[in-house]
Tab-separated table of C-alpha atoms and ligand atoms in Angstrom:
chain	number	residue	atom	x	y	z
A	1	MET	CA	134.954	134.601	-134.445
A	2	ILE	CA	135.253	134.742	-138.360
A	3	THR	CA	138.054	133.467	-140.398
A	4	PHE	CA	138.995	133.724	-144.050
A	5	ILE	CA	141.065	131.810	-146.011
A	6	LYS	CA	141.501	133.200	-149.446
A	7	HIS	CA	143.198	133.003	-152.950
A	8	ALA	CA	144.377	129.339	-152.573
A	9	ALA	CA	145.879	128.195	-155.761
A	10	GLN	CA	144.246	125.050	-155.168
A	11	LEU	CA	141.561	124.634	-152.607
A	12	ALA	CA	141.044	120.673	-152.452
A	13	THR	CA	137.871	120.251	-150.688
A	14	LEU	CA	137.614	116.730	-151.002
A	15	THR	CA	134.122	116.838	-152.064
A	16	SER	CA	132.657	114.147	-154.271
A	17	SER	CA	129.096	112.928	-155.300
A	18	VAL	CA	129.765	109.595	-153.920
A	19	LYS	CA	128.250	109.131	-150.489
A	20	GLY	CA	130.332	107.334	-147.883
A	21	PRO	CA	133.981	105.870	-147.947
A	22	ARG	CA	135.562	106.466	-151.453
A	23	THR	CA	136.416	103.722	-153.623
A	24	LYS	CA	138.173	103.230	-157.101
A	25	GLU	CA	137.989	106.461	-159.021
A	26	SER	CA	136.105	108.393	-156.606
A	27	MET	CA	139.706	108.248	-154.483
A	28	SER	CA	140.899	110.566	-157.122
A	29	GLU	CA	137.997	113.112	-156.876
A	30	LEU	CA	139.687	115.973	-154.866
A	31	GLY	CA	136.962	118.597	-155.687
A	32	ILE	CA	139.563	121.276	-156.369
A	33	ILE	CA	138.627	125.045	-156.774
A	34	GLU	CA	141.147	127.379	-158.228
A	35	ASP	CA	141.650	130.681	-156.478
A	36	GLY	CA	139.469	129.274	-153.815
A	37	SER	CA	138.658	130.253	-150.171
A	38	VAL	CA	136.971	129.199	-146.860
A	39	LEU	CA	135.018	131.149	-144.568
A	40	ILE	CA	134.696	129.955	-140.917
A	41	GLU	CA	132.354	131.195	-138.172
A	42	ASP	CA	132.545	130.033	-134.747
A	43	GLY	CA	134.521	126.964	-135.378
A	44	VAL	CA	132.146	125.597	-138.309
A	45	ILE	CA	132.799	126.023	-142.283
A	46	ILE	CA	130.041	128.602	-143.706
A	47	ALA	CA	131.150	128.983	-147.279
A	48	VAL	CA	133.537	127.333	-149.816
A	49	GLY	CA	134.227	128.620	-153.200
A	50	LYS	CA	135.961	131.182	-155.575
A	51	THR	CA	137.285	133.777	-153.570
A	52	ASP	CA	135.613	136.646	-155.391
A	53	GLU	CA	132.246	134.567	-155.141
A	54	VAL	CA	132.548	134.071	-151.272
A	55	GLU	CA	133.477	137.672	-150.791
A	56	LYS	CA	130.410	138.996	-152.962
A	57	ALA	CA	127.878	136.434	-151.212
A	58	TYR	CA	129.120	137.354	-147.569
A	59	PRO	CA	130.602	140.814	-147.703
A	60	GLU	CA	129.637	141.711	-143.784
A	61	LYS	CA	131.235	138.306	-142.869
A	62	VAL	CA	134.486	138.685	-144.783
A	63	GLU	CA	134.987	142.407	-143.795
A	64	HIS	CA	134.931	141.349	-140.115
A	65	ALA	CA	137.098	138.237	-140.427
A	66	THR	CA	140.795	137.731	-139.577
A	67	VAL	CA	142.094	137.124	-143.315
A	68	TYR	CA	144.799	134.937	-144.475
A	69	ASP	CA	146.156	135.193	-147.809
A	70	ALA	CA	146.905	131.597	-149.362
A	71	THR	CA	148.281	132.772	-152.885
A	72	GLY	CA	150.166	130.626	-154.727
A	73	LYS	CA	149.877	127.723	-152.194
A	74	LEU	CA	147.631	124.567	-151.323
A	75	VAL	CA	144.974	124.348	-148.814
A	76	THR	CA	143.174	120.986	-147.908
A	77	PRO	CA	140.967	119.535	-144.813
A	78	GLY	CA	142.995	118.988	-141.579
A	79	LEU	CA	144.431	115.704	-141.937
A	80	VAL	CA	142.878	112.793	-139.728
A	81	ASP	CA	144.881	109.862	-138.325
A	82	PRO	CA	142.396	106.905	-138.086
A	83	HIS	CA	144.830	104.611	-136.405
A	84	THR	CA	147.458	105.492	-133.368
A	85	HIS	CA	148.901	104.375	-130.114
A	86	VAL	CA	149.557	107.773	-129.118
A	87	VAL	CA	149.074	107.449	-125.015
A	88	PHE	CA	151.910	105.561	-123.723
A	89	GLY	CA	154.744	105.763	-121.247
A	90	GLY	CA	158.477	105.733	-121.685
A	91	SER	CA	160.261	104.655	-124.917
A	92	ARG	CA	162.067	101.820	-126.606
A	93	GLU	CA	164.859	103.024	-128.643
A	94	ARG	CA	167.153	100.105	-127.566
A	95	GLU	CA	164.809	97.626	-129.578
A	96	PHE	CA	165.249	99.745	-132.730
A	97	GLU	CA	169.111	98.869	-132.439
A	98	MET	CA	168.351	95.382	-131.584
A	99	ARG	CA	166.102	94.729	-134.664
A	100	LEU	CA	168.892	96.440	-136.857
A	101	GLU	CA	171.209	93.978	-135.182
A	102	GLY	CA	168.959	91.186	-136.435
A	103	ALA	CA	166.266	90.374	-133.942
A	104	THR	CA	162.653	90.550	-135.168
A	105	TYR	CA	159.630	92.417	-133.867
A	106	MET	CA	157.808	89.001	-132.446
A	107	GLU	CA	161.233	87.652	-130.953
A	108	ILE	CA	161.598	90.911	-128.804
A	109	MET	CA	157.887	90.978	-127.856
A	110	ASN	CA	158.008	87.259	-126.948
A	111	ALA	CA	161.107	87.725	-124.725
A	112	GLY	CA	159.060	90.106	-122.760
A	113	GLY	CA	160.000	93.342	-124.568
A	114	GLY	CA	157.951	95.187	-127.439
A	115	ILE	CA	154.253	95.942	-126.174
A	116	HIS	CA	155.198	94.307	-122.778
A	117	ALA	CA	157.946	96.751	-122.156
A	118	THR	CA	155.490	99.769	-122.937
A	119	THR	CA	152.908	98.377	-120.864
A	120	ASN	CA	155.240	98.197	-117.769
A	121	MET	CA	156.165	101.762	-118.360
A	122	THR	CA	152.633	102.727	-118.838
A	123	ARG	CA	151.306	100.850	-115.855
A	124	LYS	CA	154.124	102.714	-113.699
A	125	ALA	CA	153.406	106.051	-115.212
A	126	THR	CA	150.674	108.473	-113.346
A	127	GLU	CA	147.590	110.092	-115.346
A	128	ASN	CA	149.417	113.302	-115.417
A	129	GLN	CA	152.770	111.958	-116.711
A	130	LEU	CA	150.977	110.390	-119.438
A	131	ILE	CA	149.134	113.406	-120.318
A	132	GLU	CA	152.372	115.497	-120.330
A	133	GLN	CA	153.926	112.816	-122.726
A	134	THR	CA	151.154	112.647	-125.128
A	135	LYS	CA	150.462	116.234	-125.232
A	136	VAL	CA	154.096	116.564	-126.739
A	137	ARG	CA	152.904	114.071	-129.348
A	138	LEU	CA	149.618	115.792	-130.120
A	139	ASP	CA	151.612	119.048	-130.416
A	140	SER	CA	154.027	117.369	-132.983
A	141	PHE	CA	150.723	115.982	-134.978
A	142	LEU	CA	149.173	119.426	-135.279
A	143	LYS	CA	152.619	120.842	-136.661
A	144	HIS	CA	152.266	118.177	-139.315
A	145	GLY	CA	148.759	119.394	-140.175
A	146	VAL	CA	146.731	116.486	-138.356
A	147	THR	CA	143.528	117.883	-136.589
A	148	THR	CA	142.134	114.615	-135.659
A	149	VAL	CA	143.730	111.430	-134.331
A	150	GLU	CA	142.295	108.239	-133.406
A	151	SER	CA	143.770	106.576	-130.047
A	152	LYS	CA	143.926	103.041	-128.879
A	153	SER	CA	144.226	101.811	-125.269
A	154	GLY	CA	146.206	98.483	-124.911
A	155	TYR	CA	149.355	99.364	-123.114
A	156	GLY	CA	147.443	98.339	-119.816
A	157	MET	CA	146.004	95.051	-120.407
A	158	ASP	CA	144.633	95.348	-117.053
A	159	LEU	CA	141.583	97.088	-116.008
A	160	GLU	CA	143.072	99.998	-113.967
A	161	THR	CA	145.673	100.898	-116.655
A	162	GLU	CA	143.257	100.491	-119.630
A	163	LEU	CA	141.123	102.952	-117.845
A	164	LYS	CA	143.720	105.118	-117.338
A	165	GLN	CA	144.893	105.303	-120.753
A	166	LEU	CA	141.196	106.126	-121.949
A	167	ARG	CA	140.684	108.751	-119.179
A	168	VAL	CA	144.287	110.470	-120.411
A	169	MET	CA	142.392	110.685	-123.885
A	170	GLN	CA	139.197	112.074	-122.336
A	171	THR	CA	141.308	114.842	-120.434
A	172	LEU	CA	143.279	115.591	-123.705
A	173	GLN	CA	140.094	116.001	-125.632
A	174	GLU	CA	138.794	118.451	-123.415
A	175	THR	CA	142.070	120.406	-123.128
A	176	HIS	CA	144.351	119.992	-126.627
A	177	PRO	CA	143.193	121.350	-129.911
A	178	VAL	CA	143.540	118.027	-131.580
A	179	ASP	CA	140.203	116.204	-131.297
A	180	LEU	CA	140.701	112.630	-130.100
A	181	VAL	CA	138.654	109.622	-130.985
A	182	PRO	CA	138.980	106.891	-128.226
A	183	THR	CA	139.429	103.075	-129.039
A	184	PHE	CA	139.633	100.390	-126.366
A	185	MET	CA	142.340	97.475	-127.209
A	186	GLY	CA	142.745	95.535	-124.025
A	187	ALA	CA	143.448	92.732	-126.545
A	188	HIS	CA	146.716	94.284	-127.679
A	189	ALA	CA	148.798	91.212	-126.530
A	190	VAL	CA	148.437	88.611	-124.064
A	191	PRO	CA	149.880	89.853	-120.906
A	192	LEU	CA	152.912	88.105	-119.269
A	193	GLU	CA	150.596	87.191	-116.093
A	194	TYR	CA	148.410	85.287	-118.517
A	195	LYS	CA	151.244	83.485	-120.586
A	196	GLY	CA	149.431	80.024	-121.587
A	197	LYS	CA	146.213	80.968	-120.337
A	198	GLU	CA	145.178	83.191	-123.399
A	199	ASP	CA	141.380	82.028	-123.693
A	200	GLU	CA	141.342	82.842	-119.933
A	201	PHE	CA	142.611	86.622	-120.674
A	202	VAL	CA	140.075	86.711	-123.582
A	203	GLN	CA	137.418	85.830	-121.297
A	204	HIS	CA	138.695	88.642	-118.700
A	205	VAL	CA	138.469	91.171	-121.428
A	206	ILE	CA	135.033	90.243	-122.616
A	207	ASP	CA	133.647	89.902	-118.703
A	208	GLU	CA	135.502	92.391	-116.820
A	209	MET	CA	136.644	95.037	-119.090
A	210	LEU	CA	134.451	95.632	-121.939
A	211	PRO	CA	131.395	96.054	-119.943
A	212	VAL	CA	133.288	98.901	-117.762
A	213	VAL	CA	134.563	100.969	-120.767
A	214	ALA	CA	130.954	100.771	-122.367
A	215	GLU	CA	129.264	101.727	-119.059
A	216	GLU	CA	131.525	104.500	-118.575
A	217	LYS	CA	131.463	105.672	-122.140
A	218	LEU	CA	135.475	105.824	-122.425
A	219	ALA	CA	135.599	104.497	-125.975
A	220	GLU	CA	133.805	104.121	-129.209
A	221	PHE	CA	135.745	101.398	-130.886
A	222	ASN	CA	137.051	98.147	-129.870
A	223	ASP	CA	140.153	96.656	-131.347
A	224	VAL	CA	142.187	93.247	-131.091
A	225	PHE	CA	145.494	92.234	-132.274
A	226	CYS	CA	144.756	89.250	-134.265
A	227	GLU	CA	147.900	87.657	-135.170
A	228	LYS	CA	149.806	84.256	-135.079
A	229	ASP	CA	151.046	83.768	-131.676
A	230	VAL	CA	148.720	86.611	-130.293
A	231	PHE	CA	145.117	86.166	-130.643
A	232	THR	CA	143.323	83.698	-133.011
A	233	PRO	CA	140.614	84.677	-135.442
A	234	GLU	CA	138.428	82.893	-133.327
A	235	GLN	CA	139.509	84.759	-130.056
A	236	SER	CA	139.371	87.805	-131.932
A	237	GLU	CA	135.877	87.209	-133.058
A	238	ARG	CA	134.961	86.579	-129.597
A	239	ILE	CA	136.030	89.860	-128.264
A	240	LEU	CA	134.835	92.016	-131.030
A	241	GLU	CA	131.106	90.584	-130.928
A	242	ALA	CA	131.061	90.929	-127.035
A	243	GLY	CA	131.959	94.761	-127.724
A	244	LYS	CA	129.277	95.198	-130.539
A	245	ASN	CA	126.567	93.797	-127.885
A	246	LEU	CA	127.603	96.833	-125.899
A	247	GLY	CA	127.735	99.135	-128.622
A	248	LEU	CA	131.441	99.480	-129.406
A	249	ILE	CA	132.150	99.231	-133.228
A	250	PRO	CA	134.951	96.573	-134.197
A	251	LYS	CA	138.303	97.214	-135.722
A	252	ILE	CA	140.876	94.863	-136.101
A	253	HIS	CA	144.721	94.515	-136.684
A	254	ALA	CA	144.827	91.906	-139.358
A	255	ASP	CA	147.604	90.053	-141.171
A	256	GLU	CA	150.402	92.313	-139.957
A	257	ILE	CA	153.266	89.728	-139.609
A	258	ALA	CA	151.523	86.597	-140.897
A	259	SER	CA	148.614	85.863	-143.262
A	260	TYR	CA	146.322	84.617	-140.604
A	261	GLY	CA	142.766	84.987	-141.793
A	262	GLY	CA	142.403	88.678	-140.312
A	263	ALA	CA	140.882	90.564	-143.269
A	264	GLU	CA	138.343	87.703	-143.982
A	265	MET	CA	137.384	87.819	-140.165
A	266	ALA	CA	137.022	91.451	-140.437
A	267	ALA	CA	134.298	91.248	-143.287
A	268	LYS	CA	132.488	88.465	-141.476
A	269	VAL	CA	132.067	90.728	-137.968
A	270	GLY	CA	131.446	93.906	-140.308
A	271	ALA	CA	134.460	95.747	-138.588
A	272	ILE	CA	134.271	99.553	-139.908
A	273	SER	CA	138.069	99.062	-140.737
A	274	ALA	CA	140.872	96.480	-140.908
A	275	GLU	CA	144.204	97.559	-140.083
A	276	HIS	CA	148.029	96.837	-141.285
A	277	LEU	CA	146.806	94.123	-143.906
A	278	LEU	CA	150.566	93.537	-144.973
A	279	LYS	CA	149.906	90.022	-145.478
A	280	ALA	CA	146.256	90.171	-146.583
A	281	SER	CA	145.200	87.398	-148.793
A	282	ASP	CA	143.250	87.898	-152.349
A	283	GLN	CA	140.230	86.171	-150.811
A	284	GLY	CA	140.278	88.482	-147.725
A	285	ILE	CA	140.516	91.700	-150.073
A	286	LYS	CA	137.702	90.317	-151.910
A	287	ASP	CA	135.519	89.803	-148.811
A	288	MET	CA	136.548	93.403	-147.637
A	289	ALA	CA	135.391	95.078	-150.886
A	290	GLU	CA	132.201	93.062	-150.562
A	291	ALA	CA	131.340	94.048	-147.028
A	292	GLY	CA	132.661	97.459	-147.279
A	293	VAL	CA	135.325	97.267	-144.716
A	294	ILE	CA	137.830	100.080	-145.029
A	295	ALA	CA	141.508	99.133	-145.462
A	296	CYS	CA	143.493	101.269	-142.991
A	297	LEU	CA	147.173	100.923	-144.470
A	298	LEU	CA	150.086	101.945	-142.590
A	299	PRO	CA	153.251	102.306	-144.658
A	300	ALA	CA	155.495	103.845	-142.254
A	301	THR	CA	155.133	100.856	-140.014
A	302	ALA	CA	156.125	98.534	-142.948
A	303	LEU	CA	159.050	100.722	-143.905
A	304	TYR	CA	160.164	100.752	-139.812
A	305	LEU	CA	159.940	96.848	-139.681
A	306	ARG	CA	161.762	96.581	-143.062
A	307	GLU	CA	158.935	94.920	-144.409
A	308	GLU	CA	157.066	94.893	-147.906
A	309	ALA	CA	154.287	97.508	-147.536
A	310	ALA	CA	150.520	96.582	-147.962
A	311	ARG	CA	149.183	95.984	-151.428
A	312	GLY	CA	147.365	99.522	-151.689
A	313	ARG	CA	147.251	99.551	-155.389
A	314	TYR	CA	145.728	96.095	-155.468
A	315	MET	CA	143.180	96.754	-152.935
A	316	ILE	CA	141.939	100.252	-154.543
A	317	ASP	CA	141.891	98.167	-157.845
A	318	GLU	CA	139.830	95.461	-155.883
A	319	GLY	CA	137.215	98.006	-154.862
A	320	VAL	CA	138.487	98.604	-151.157
A	321	ALA	CA	138.148	102.015	-149.639
A	322	VAL	CA	141.826	102.777	-148.583
A	323	ALA	CA	142.708	105.141	-145.624
A	324	ILE	CA	145.989	105.638	-144.441
A	325	SER	CA	147.503	106.494	-140.880
A	326	THR	CA	150.881	106.717	-138.630
A	327	ASP	CA	150.073	104.121	-136.487
A	328	CYS	CA	152.369	106.249	-134.228
A	329	ASN	CA	153.503	103.970	-131.353
A	330	PRO	CA	156.755	103.722	-129.534
A	331	GLY	CA	157.779	99.881	-131.072
A	332	SER	CA	156.787	99.634	-134.683
A	333	SER	CA	156.365	103.386	-135.971
A	334	PRO	CA	157.303	106.063	-133.624
A	335	THR	CA	156.505	109.062	-135.799
A	336	THR	CA	153.677	111.583	-136.078
A	337	SER	CA	154.072	112.429	-139.701
A	338	MET	CA	151.032	111.791	-141.770
A	339	PRO	CA	152.656	113.958	-144.899
A	340	LEU	CA	155.422	111.339	-144.554
A	341	VAL	CA	152.778	108.503	-144.498
A	342	MET	CA	151.249	109.977	-147.904
A	343	ASN	CA	154.333	110.125	-149.415
A	344	LEU	CA	155.043	106.384	-148.565
A	345	ALA	CA	151.503	105.414	-149.729
A	346	CYS	CA	152.562	106.810	-153.182
A	347	ILE	CA	156.288	105.415	-153.080
A	348	SER	CA	155.734	101.852	-151.356
A	349	MET	CA	152.346	101.395	-152.286
A	350	ARG	CA	151.678	102.819	-155.647
A	351	MET	CA	148.984	105.089	-154.733
A	352	THR	CA	148.513	108.186	-156.734
A	353	PRO	CA	148.927	111.697	-154.951
A	354	ALA	CA	145.222	112.060	-155.255
A	355	GLU	CA	144.626	108.853	-153.720
A	356	ALA	CA	147.077	109.556	-150.771
A	357	LEU	CA	145.223	112.726	-150.051
A	358	THR	CA	141.855	111.135	-149.906
A	359	ALA	CA	143.305	108.184	-147.878
A	360	ALA	CA	144.485	110.813	-145.274
A	361	THR	CA	141.409	113.023	-144.885
A	362	TYR	CA	137.975	111.779	-146.132
A	363	ASN	CA	138.524	108.065	-146.154
A	364	ALA	CA	140.406	108.545	-142.826
A	365	ALA	CA	137.460	110.301	-141.012
A	366	CYS	CA	135.081	107.379	-142.360
A	367	ALA	CA	137.175	104.872	-140.798
A	368	ILE	CA	136.561	106.470	-137.336
A	369	ASN	CA	132.830	107.390	-138.126
A	370	ARG	CA	133.642	111.151	-138.151
A	371	GLU	CA	132.824	112.022	-142.006
A	372	GLU	CA	130.022	114.224	-141.144
A	373	ARG	CA	132.456	116.526	-139.250
A	374	VAL	CA	135.805	116.418	-140.544
A	375	GLY	CA	137.668	115.117	-143.798
A	376	SER	CA	136.361	117.515	-146.312
A	377	LEU	CA	135.857	121.306	-146.684
A	378	GLU	CA	131.957	121.736	-146.719
A	379	ILE	CA	129.322	123.929	-145.075
A	380	GLY	CA	128.589	122.558	-141.632
A	381	LYS	CA	131.629	120.802	-141.087
A	382	LEU	CA	134.351	121.906	-138.511
A	383	GLY	CA	136.805	124.659	-139.732
A	384	ASP	CA	139.950	122.411	-139.592
A	385	VAL	CA	142.286	123.556	-142.423
A	386	VAL	CA	145.701	123.279	-143.414
A	387	LEU	CA	147.785	125.648	-145.767
A	388	TRP	CA	150.765	123.774	-147.309
A	389	ASP	CA	153.819	125.806	-148.780
A	390	VAL	CA	153.497	123.852	-152.089
A	391	LYS	CA	151.403	125.210	-155.104
A	392	ASN	CA	149.566	121.988	-155.754
A	393	TYR	CA	148.598	118.539	-154.372
A	394	GLN	CA	151.086	116.511	-156.714
A	395	GLU	CA	153.924	118.750	-155.137
A	396	LEU	CA	152.785	117.771	-151.552
A	397	GLN	CA	153.741	114.038	-152.320
A	398	TYR	CA	156.538	114.612	-154.872
A	399	VAL	CA	159.004	116.510	-152.417
A	400	PHE	CA	159.069	113.964	-150.003
A	401	GLY	CA	160.162	113.455	-146.204
A	402	VAL	CA	159.549	117.202	-145.955
A	403	ASN	CA	156.989	118.985	-143.719
A	404	HIS	CA	155.195	121.407	-146.061
A	405	VAL	CA	152.813	122.658	-143.503
A	406	HIS	CA	152.650	126.394	-143.636
A	407	SER	CA	149.595	127.054	-141.130
A	408	VAL	CA	147.153	124.999	-139.369
A	409	TRP	CA	143.429	126.178	-138.280
A	410	LYS	CA	141.553	124.009	-135.885
A	411	LYS	CA	137.763	124.780	-135.576
A	412	GLY	CA	138.819	128.054	-137.463
A	413	LYS	CA	141.528	129.042	-134.933
A	414	LYS	CA	145.132	129.432	-136.081
A	415	VAL	CA	146.995	126.720	-133.787
A	416	VAL	CA	150.298	126.601	-136.141
B	1	NIG	O1	150.052	98.566	-134.699
B	1	NIG	N1	150.574	95.607	-133.894
B	1	NIG	C1	150.557	95.595	-132.723
B	1	NIG	N2	150.314	96.910	-132.271
B	1	NIG	C2	151.158	98.209	-132.476
B	1	NIG	C3	152.404	98.024	-132.178
B	1	NIG	C4	152.686	98.233	-130.814
B	1	NIG	C5	153.880	98.454	-130.085
B	1	NIG	O2	154.943	97.885	-130.736
B	1	NIG	O3	154.276	99.053	-128.968
B	1	NIG	C6	151.054	98.188	-134.189
B	1	NIG	O4	151.990	98.278	-135.007
B	2	FE	FE1	148.500	99.798	-134.325
């Protein structure tokens, strides 16, 4: 199958001479081609360039292609969401009301709600029910231009349910157009049955869960909620080091609610990314820049919890590579809208429209080890492409809270 998308007013390829995660000025390099086109064969990009040049170089391929006209519009790589909790049972709309009435996120969780409530509902759900519920959310991701999604377990916190969540991801990876990238997050909270026995639970994750997950090759990454009243930096480090020994790459929920040394620890263990970072210290940010840890920032979560967003502008200026994500989950960010997250990156974190697009594509791909396959429009990469109903990349961020998606191709196949 050959697909040819042509005459884009702006084709933002997201290519750069810089290798690896983009920092500082390179976050603004979008590699824009005016009157640009992409040619995709059997799911993979075979040419990118000015429309007339690609037509001249590949006349036969173009003749046999299904052609889409992007005149007047912006074309970008498929968006990448590098941090979600998309597989879960039930929903928590009553907690939303409670928080508006004054309860805090941690108060609700410590009273047995929050992550514990979703854990209950996820433990009870069958694998098929979880597949059906998650499929709806993945369809919504696609409609918002997202073609690759990282997905964490962590609503089981017992081996059986953690494996169930990871198997749901595996099934959806085989059956749904969105590509899923699995992360194990057994240490998402201290389950109620381990209250007061935190170290015992940490040991349980290390001895009983991680080896099975690694053995069955159900995850690529290992994440932990390093937070005051959840897991200490020391406990988090033990879990991440144990995962490293089994070949799982560390990620870390760090400094979300309180400044707790999470960013510093992410640098120390060599995590691929640190997430949230609302309260990350200057020193932690410096350490991350030096160690090359990607900051995965979640401005929709900050907005939803009515908190000040992470210091995205400051982090970029300090040389940290920034990615952005929905954090899609039933508590602190029930959204699948990466376009909204890009808008918020600009509005709440003072990132520029170009930086926000880099953070949602190339740097997001780097945060989940997929930069060889997705995140930019280059020969040899997957034909994951979005056509937006705007004339340039600035307009994508300027008219906000609107889904500008016109069409989406996954591996060259039109899916929206
Ligand atoms: O990334 N902070 C911890 N975990 C999720 C929220 C999970 C939930 O509330 O269900 C987060 O925000
Ligand atoms: Fe999260």
